[in-house]
Each structure stands twice: as C-alpha cells, then as structure tokens.
Coordinates of C-alpha atoms in Angstrom, one line a residue:
X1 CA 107.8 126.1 122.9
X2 CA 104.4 126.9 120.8
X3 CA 102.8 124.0 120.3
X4 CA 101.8 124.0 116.4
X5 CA 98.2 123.4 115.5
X6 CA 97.3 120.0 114.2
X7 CA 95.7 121.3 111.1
X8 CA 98.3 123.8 110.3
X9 CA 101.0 120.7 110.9
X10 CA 98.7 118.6 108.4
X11 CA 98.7 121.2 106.2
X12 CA 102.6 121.7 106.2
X13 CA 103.3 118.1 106.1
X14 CA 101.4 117.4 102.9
X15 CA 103.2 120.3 101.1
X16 CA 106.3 117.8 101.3
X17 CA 105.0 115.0 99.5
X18 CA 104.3 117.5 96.7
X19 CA 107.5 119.3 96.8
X20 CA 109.9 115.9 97.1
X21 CA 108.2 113.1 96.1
X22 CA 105.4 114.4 92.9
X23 CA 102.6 112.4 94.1
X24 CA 100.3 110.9 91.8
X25 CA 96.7 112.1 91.5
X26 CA 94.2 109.5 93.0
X27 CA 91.4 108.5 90.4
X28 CA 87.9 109.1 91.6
X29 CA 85.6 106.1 93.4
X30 CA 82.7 105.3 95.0
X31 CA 82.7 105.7 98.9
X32 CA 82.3 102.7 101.1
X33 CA 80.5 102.6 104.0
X34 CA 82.4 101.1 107.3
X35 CA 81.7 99.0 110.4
X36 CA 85.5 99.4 111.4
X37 CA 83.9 101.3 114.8
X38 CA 83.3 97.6 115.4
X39 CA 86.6 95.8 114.7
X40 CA 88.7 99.2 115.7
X41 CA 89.5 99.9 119.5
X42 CA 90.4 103.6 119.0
X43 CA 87.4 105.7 117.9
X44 CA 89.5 108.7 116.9
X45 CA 91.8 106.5 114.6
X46 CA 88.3 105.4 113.3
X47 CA 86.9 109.1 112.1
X48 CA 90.3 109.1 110.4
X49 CA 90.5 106.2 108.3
X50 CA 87.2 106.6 107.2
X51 CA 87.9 110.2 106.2
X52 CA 90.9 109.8 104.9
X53 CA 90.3 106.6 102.7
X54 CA 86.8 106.2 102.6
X55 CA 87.2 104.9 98.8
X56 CA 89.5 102.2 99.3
X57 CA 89.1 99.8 96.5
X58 CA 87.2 96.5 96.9
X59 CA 88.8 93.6 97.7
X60 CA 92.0 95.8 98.9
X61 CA 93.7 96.7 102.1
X62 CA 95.9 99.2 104.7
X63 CA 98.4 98.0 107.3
X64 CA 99.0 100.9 109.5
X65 CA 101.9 100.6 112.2
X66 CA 101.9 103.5 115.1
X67 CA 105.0 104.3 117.3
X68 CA 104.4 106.7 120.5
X69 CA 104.5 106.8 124.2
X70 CA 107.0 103.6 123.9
X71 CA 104.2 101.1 122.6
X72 CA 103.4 100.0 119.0
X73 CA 100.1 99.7 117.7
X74 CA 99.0 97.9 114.8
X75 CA 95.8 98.6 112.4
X76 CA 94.4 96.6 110.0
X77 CA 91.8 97.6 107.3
X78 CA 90.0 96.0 104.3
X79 CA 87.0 96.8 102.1
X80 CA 85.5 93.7 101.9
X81 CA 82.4 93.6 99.3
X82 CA 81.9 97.5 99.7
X83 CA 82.5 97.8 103.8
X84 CA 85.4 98.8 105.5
X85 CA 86.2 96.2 108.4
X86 CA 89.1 95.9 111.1
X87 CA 91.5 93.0 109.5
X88 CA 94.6 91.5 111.3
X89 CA 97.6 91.9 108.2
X90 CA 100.3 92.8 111.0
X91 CA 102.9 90.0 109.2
X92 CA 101.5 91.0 105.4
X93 CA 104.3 91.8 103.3
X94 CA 103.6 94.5 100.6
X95 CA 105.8 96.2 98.3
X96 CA 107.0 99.6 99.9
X97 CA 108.4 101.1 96.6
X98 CA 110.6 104.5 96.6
X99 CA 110.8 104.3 101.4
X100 CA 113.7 101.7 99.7
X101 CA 115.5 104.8 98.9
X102 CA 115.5 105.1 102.6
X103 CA 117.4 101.8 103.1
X104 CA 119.6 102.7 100.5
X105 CA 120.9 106.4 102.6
X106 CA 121.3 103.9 105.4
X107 CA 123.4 101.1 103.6
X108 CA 125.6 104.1 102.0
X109 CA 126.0 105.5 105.9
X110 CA 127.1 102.0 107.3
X111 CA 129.7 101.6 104.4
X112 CA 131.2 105.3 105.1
X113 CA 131.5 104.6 109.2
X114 CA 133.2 101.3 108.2
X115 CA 135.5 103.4 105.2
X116 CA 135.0 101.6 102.6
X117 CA 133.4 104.5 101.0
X118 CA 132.9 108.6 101.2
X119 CA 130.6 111.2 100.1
X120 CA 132.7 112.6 98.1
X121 CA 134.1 109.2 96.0
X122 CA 132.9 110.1 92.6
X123 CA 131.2 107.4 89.8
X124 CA 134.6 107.2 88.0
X125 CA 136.1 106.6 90.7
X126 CA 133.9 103.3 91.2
X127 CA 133.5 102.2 87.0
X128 CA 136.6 101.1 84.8
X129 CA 135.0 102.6 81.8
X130 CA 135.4 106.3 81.1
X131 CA 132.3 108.8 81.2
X132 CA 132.7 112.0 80.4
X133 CA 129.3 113.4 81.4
X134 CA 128.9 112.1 84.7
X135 CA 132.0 110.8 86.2
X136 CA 132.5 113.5 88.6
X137 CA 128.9 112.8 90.2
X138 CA 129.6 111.7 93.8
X139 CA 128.1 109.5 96.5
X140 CA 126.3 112.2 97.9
X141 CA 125.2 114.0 95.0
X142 CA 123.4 110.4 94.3
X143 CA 121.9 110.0 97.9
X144 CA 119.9 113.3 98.2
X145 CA 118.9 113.6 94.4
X146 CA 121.3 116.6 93.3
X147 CA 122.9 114.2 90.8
X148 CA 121.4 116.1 87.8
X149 CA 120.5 112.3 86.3
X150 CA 117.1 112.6 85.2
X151 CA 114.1 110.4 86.7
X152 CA 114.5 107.4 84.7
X153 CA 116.8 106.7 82.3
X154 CA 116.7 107.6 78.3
X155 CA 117.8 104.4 76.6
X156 CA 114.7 102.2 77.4
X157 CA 115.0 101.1 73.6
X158 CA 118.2 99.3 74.3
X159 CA 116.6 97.0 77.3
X160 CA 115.7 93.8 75.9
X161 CA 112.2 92.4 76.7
X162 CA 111.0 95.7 78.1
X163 CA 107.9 95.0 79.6
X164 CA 105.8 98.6 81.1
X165 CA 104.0 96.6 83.3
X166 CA 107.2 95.4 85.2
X167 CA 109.3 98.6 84.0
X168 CA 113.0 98.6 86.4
X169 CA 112.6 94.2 85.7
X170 CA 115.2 94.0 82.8
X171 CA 117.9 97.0 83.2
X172 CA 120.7 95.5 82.7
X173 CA 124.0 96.4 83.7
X174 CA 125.2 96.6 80.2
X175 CA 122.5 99.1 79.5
X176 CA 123.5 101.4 82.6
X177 CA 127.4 100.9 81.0
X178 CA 125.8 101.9 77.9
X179 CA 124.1 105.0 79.1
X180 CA 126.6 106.5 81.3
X181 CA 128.9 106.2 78.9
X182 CA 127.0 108.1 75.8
X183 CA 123.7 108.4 76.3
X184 CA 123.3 110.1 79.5
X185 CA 122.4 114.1 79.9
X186 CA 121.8 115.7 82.9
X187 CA 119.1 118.4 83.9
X188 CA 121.2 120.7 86.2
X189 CA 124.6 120.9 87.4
X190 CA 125.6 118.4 89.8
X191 CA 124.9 119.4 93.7
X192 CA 123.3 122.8 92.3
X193 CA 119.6 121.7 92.6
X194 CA 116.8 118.6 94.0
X195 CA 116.2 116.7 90.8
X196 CA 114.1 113.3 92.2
X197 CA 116.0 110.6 90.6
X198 CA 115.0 106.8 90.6
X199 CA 117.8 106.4 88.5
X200 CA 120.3 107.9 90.9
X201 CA 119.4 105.9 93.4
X202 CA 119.3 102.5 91.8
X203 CA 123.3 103.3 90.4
X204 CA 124.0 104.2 94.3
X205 CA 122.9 100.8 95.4
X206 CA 124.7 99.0 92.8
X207 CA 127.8 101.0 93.4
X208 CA 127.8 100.3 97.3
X209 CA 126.9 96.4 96.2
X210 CA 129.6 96.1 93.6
X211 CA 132.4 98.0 96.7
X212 CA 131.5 94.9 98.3
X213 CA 131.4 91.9 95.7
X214 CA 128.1 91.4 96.0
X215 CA 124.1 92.1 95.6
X216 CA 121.9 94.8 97.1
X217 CA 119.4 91.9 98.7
X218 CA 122.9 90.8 100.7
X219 CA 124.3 94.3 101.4
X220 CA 120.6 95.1 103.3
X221 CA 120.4 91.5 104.9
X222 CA 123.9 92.5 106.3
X223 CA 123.5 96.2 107.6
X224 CA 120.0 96.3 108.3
X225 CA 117.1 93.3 108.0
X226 CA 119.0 90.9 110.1
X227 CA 120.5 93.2 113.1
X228 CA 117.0 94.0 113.3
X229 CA 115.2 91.0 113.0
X230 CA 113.4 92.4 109.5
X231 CA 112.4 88.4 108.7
X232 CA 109.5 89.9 106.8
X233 CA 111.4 92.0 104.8
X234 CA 113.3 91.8 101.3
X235 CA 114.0 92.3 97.6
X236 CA 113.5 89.2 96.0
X237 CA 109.9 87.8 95.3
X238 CA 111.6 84.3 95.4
X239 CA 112.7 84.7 99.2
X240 CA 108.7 85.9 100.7
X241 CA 106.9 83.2 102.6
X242 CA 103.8 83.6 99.8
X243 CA 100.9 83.1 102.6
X244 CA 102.0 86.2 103.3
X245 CA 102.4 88.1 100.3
X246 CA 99.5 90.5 99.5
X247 CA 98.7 90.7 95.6
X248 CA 98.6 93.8 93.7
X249 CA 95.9 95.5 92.6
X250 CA 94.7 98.8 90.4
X251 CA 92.8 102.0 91.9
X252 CA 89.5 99.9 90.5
X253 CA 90.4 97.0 92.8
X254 CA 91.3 94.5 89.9
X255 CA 94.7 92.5 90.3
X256 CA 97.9 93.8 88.5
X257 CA 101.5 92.0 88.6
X258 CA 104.5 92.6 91.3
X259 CA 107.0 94.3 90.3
X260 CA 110.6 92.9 90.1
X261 CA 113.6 94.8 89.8
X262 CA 116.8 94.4 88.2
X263 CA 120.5 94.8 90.3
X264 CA 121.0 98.2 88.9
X265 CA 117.3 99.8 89.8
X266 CA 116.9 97.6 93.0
X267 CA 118.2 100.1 95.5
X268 CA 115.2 102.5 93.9
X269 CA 112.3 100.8 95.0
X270 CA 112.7 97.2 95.5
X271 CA 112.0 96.2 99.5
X272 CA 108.9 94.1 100.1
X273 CA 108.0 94.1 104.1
X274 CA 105.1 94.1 106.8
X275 CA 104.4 97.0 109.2
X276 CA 105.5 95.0 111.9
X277 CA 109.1 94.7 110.4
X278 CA 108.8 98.7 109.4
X279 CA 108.6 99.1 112.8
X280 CA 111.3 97.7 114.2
X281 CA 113.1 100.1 111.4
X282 CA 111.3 103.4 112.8
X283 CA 112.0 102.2 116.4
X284 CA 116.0 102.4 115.6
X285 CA 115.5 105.3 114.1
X286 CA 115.1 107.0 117.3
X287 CA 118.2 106.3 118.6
X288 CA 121.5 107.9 119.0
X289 CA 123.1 105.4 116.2
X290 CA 125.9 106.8 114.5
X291 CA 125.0 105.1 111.3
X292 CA 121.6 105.7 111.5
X293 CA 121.9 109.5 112.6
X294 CA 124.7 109.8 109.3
X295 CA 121.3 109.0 107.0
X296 CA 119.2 111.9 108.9
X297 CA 122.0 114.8 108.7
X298 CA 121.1 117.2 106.4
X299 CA 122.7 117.3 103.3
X300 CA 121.3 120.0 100.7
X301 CA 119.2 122.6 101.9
X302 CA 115.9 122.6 99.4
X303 CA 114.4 125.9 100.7
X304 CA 111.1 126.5 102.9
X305 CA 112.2 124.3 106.0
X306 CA 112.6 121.7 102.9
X307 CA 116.3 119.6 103.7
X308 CA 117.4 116.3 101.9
X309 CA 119.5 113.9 104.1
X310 CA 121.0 110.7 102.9
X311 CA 118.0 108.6 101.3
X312 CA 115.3 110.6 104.0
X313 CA 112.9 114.0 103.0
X314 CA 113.5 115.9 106.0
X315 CA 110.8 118.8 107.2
X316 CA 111.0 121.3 109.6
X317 CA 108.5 123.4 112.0
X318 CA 108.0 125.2 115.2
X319 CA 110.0 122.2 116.7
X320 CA 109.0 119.1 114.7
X321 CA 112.1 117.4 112.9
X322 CA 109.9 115.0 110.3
X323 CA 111.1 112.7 108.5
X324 CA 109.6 110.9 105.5
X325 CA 109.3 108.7 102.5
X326 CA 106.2 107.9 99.8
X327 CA 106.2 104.7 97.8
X328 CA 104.7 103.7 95.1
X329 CA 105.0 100.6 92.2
X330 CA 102.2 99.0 90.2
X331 CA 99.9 97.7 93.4
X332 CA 101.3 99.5 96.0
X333 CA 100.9 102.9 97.4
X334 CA 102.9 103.6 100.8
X335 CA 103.8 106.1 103.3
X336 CA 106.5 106.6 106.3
X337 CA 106.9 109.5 108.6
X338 CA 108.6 110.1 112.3
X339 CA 109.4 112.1 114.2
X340 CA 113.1 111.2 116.4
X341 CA 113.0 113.7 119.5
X342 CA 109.9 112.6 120.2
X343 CA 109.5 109.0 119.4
X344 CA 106.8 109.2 116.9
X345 CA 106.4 107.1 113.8
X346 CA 103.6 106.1 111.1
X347 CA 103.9 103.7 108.7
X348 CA 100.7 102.8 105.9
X349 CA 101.5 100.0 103.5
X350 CA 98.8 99.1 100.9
X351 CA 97.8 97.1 97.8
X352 CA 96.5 99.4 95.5
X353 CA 98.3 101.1 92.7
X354 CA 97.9 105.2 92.4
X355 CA 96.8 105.7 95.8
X356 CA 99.1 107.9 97.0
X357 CA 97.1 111.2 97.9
X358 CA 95.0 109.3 100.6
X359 CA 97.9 107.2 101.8
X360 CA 100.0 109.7 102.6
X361 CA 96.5 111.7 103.8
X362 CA 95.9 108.9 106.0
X363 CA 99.7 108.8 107.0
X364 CA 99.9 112.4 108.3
X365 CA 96.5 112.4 109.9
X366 CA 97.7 109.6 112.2
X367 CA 101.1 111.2 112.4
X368 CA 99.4 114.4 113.8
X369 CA 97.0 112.6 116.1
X370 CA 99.4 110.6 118.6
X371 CA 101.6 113.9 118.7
X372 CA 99.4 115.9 120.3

C-alpha cells in the first residue's frame, strides 16, 4: 500500500473540518514564548504544540489524549503569565460541544440493535401532534444531517428568557411542539443533501430519550458513560465534581459563562468530560462492537472521499478510514479524530472559546505524527 505523505494527509484532513463542521475563524494574538521542552517528554510533540498553538490565550489550557501502539499518552499545556508550560489536567473536565453529536449516533445505534427503534421510524411516527412539513423526516435523515432542518431553529422569539450568552439553555419542549408544527421550513429535500444541523440532532436525542421514558443524561449513563467507566463525563453542570471543572474563557483569555442546555438541544452539544474518559471512548472505538461499528457505517455519501455515518464525519485516503468530530460552545474549542484499523486516536479539549482553527490544527498534527 502507498504510504501517504504526512503533509499531504494534514492537508486532506483539514479540508474536513471545513467541508463538515464550518469552523470558526481564530481571532489574531500575541505569540507566547514556551518552556514546555522542559515539562514535555516528547520533543517532536513539543515543535508541534508550539506551532500549532503558539497563541494560546493567558491564563488558558489544552488536554491532549494520544492512542497508538496500545498505550495512552496524556499532554497537558497552559500559558501561564505569557509562557507555555507542561500542566497535569488528565482528570479536567471541559465542555466538548458538537463530538456530543458523536454520542448521540452511538445512543441511536444501541437503541436500533435492541429494536426499540429504526432508521427509517419517521418524527410522526414518534410525536402525537401532526406536522405537515417534517413528519416524514426519519432517524437517519436526523443522524447524518440530511434532515433539511436548518442549523438552529427560527422561533428564538418564542423562548422565554432567551439569554445569547447561554443560547440552547431555555428551548423548551413546547417551543420545538411549536415549531415543528408551523414554524419550521426546510433548506433541501429530506435525505437529498448534508445540511449541518444542531437542531437535528438535539430532536434526535430527545426522541430516543422520550422512546425510553426518560432524559438524554440517563440514556448516555446507560449505553455509554457507565459500561465504560466515563465517571468524568456528563451533561449536567450540577453532577461535575467542581475541583475539576475548568472555567470558560474568550479568545482574549477573559472568563465567559458554561453553557447549559435544555432536554430538546442536549443531544447537540451538551457532554462535559476529561481526556482520560475520551479515551476510554476512542479505545472502544476500535473494536469490532456491533453497536459501536452501526455509528461508523456510512450513511450518505457527501462527495470527495467525504461520507457521514451515524453522529461521526468520516474521511477517506490512500488507506486511512478517519473519523472525526470538532466542538465548540462559549469557552470551549475541541477536537476528536481516529483512526480504527490502525488503533490511532487524538483527542484536544480546551477552555477557550473560537479556537477552533488551531485546535483542530493541533489535533491533526498529532493525528499525523504517531501514524507514521
């Protein structure tokens, strides 16, 4: 097989991000300087970081989990007072954002190999009230974003206490009943095209919570977090061990709020966690799970080597099967990639809002250095 390039991988592997996920645009900032060649064992991961995010904010921070040749290495990284130094934030819990979407594919998979679901079970089929626009929308069509539901949805007027600091907080579920039923309109024909859609995936976590009688929180607690020991890892700010939690902060470094999230947007970008729970989650990615392999299938073909499975961006080239996830919320920036055939796997967590470019950056530089 021909081994690709590292660059031209790089290269590829950023077009994604652009492609599935419209990144934000990082703001400018001053370059720190670094003693991490100090604090960091591994030189090359060193000329990386400070490449990659030579203008983390002050008073901010990476946790950087790495999965290959069987082993798990951790990196920790904080500018502290305008130098970059090696930190120990293994068990910090940050908000991971839109990877929730991730969980979500995975919950939807578990609740099909148990039938209490299908792909093909439409919203009407799973709402009492009639809606005439997007009724026939299915499972699936929710899970890889060919829905046709926009981004977010239109009725923000109707939300009571709407806050844009803390925007998916207060969405009620009489204001999803509300727009389903008349205000909704869709920007494509359902399973015709790849329309990103926070919305979509926040009704497809209520629906598979509401199958069950209960919340999203319970429904990942039972098919994920606790068979695999995730005790780091949640939706609800009121359930994190707050020694741990890291606080939000802005591209400049100043402190913003966490985000909370109501029971019909949760399943969009809710999950707070550490690196070393994420890896417990890329390390049963890996195996031959038939729950876990349902979430990778492809499921709409994009275009370009460009695939959507349930919940997971999936890339393909000269032999590399990647898949990935960016996050972001209001003091969080986040990145997961891996690679299953051969047991590869990145995850970058941070606190700092709008930092997406050199997260993800960061994310595929690591990703291409312990794979060749």
């Amino acid at each position: 097989m021909r081994k690709l390039s590292a660059r031209k991988l790089l290269l590829l592997i950023l077009s994604v991000c652009f492609l599935l996920t419209s990144c934000n645009k990082d703001d400018d900032s001053v370059s720190s300087s670094s003693k991490l060649s100090n604090d960091i064992e591994n030189q090359d991961y060193v000329k990386i970081i400070e490449n990659d995010i030579a203008t983390l904010p002050i008073n901010t921070q990476v946790a950087i989990a790495l999965v290959h040749n069987g082993i798990t290495e951790y990196v920790g990284i904080t500018n502290n007072d305008g130098v970059l130094r090696g930190i120990n934030n293994t068990e910090a819990i940050f908000e991971i954002g839109s990877i929730t979407k991730v969980f979500t594919g995975v919950c939807l998979s578990k609740m099909i190999w148990t039938d209490e679901v299908s792909l093909t079970e439409t919203l009407q089929e799973h709402f009492e009230f009639e809606m005439p626009v997007v009724g026939d929308i299915t499972l699936k069509q929710l899970a890889n974003h060919t829905s046709g539901l926009p981004r977010i949805p239109t009725n923000i007027n109707e939300v009571n206490d709407f806050d844009i600091n803390n925007p998916y907080a207060s969405y009620s579920i009489e204001n999803l009943e509300s727009y389903l039923q008349t205000d909704v309109n869709l920007n494509s024909v359902s399973g015709t095209e790849y329309l990103y859609s926070n919305l979509g995936m926040g009704i497809l976590g209520y629906t598979l919570a509401q199958n069950r009688n209960t919340t999203y929180e319970e429904l990942l607690q039972d098919i994920i977090f606790n068979p695999l020991n995730m005790s780091n890892s949640t939706t609800l700010l009121s359930n994190i061990d707050m020694s741990k939690l890291v606080a939000p902060r802005d591209i400049n470094g100043n402190l913003v709020s966490h985000w909370d999230f109501s029971e019909t947007t949760s399943a969009s970008g809710s999950i707070k966690s550490s690196v070393s729970d994420m890896s417990k989650f890329i390390i049963k990615n890996f195996d031959t799970d038939t729950v876990y392999n349902m979430a990778q299938t492809k499921t709409f073909d994009i275009g370009n080597n460009f695939y959507m499975g349930l919940g997971w961006n999936l890339f393909e080239v000269d032999g590399y099967n990647i898949y990935n996830h960016n996050g972001g919320t209001g003091g969080f920036s986040s990145m997961l990639m891996l690679e299953k055939e051969k047991q590869t796997g990145v995850i970058v967590l941070s606190n700092v809002e709008g930092y997406n470019d050199a997260i993800e950056e960061l994310c595929n530089s690591l990703f291409v250095e312990i794979n060749e």
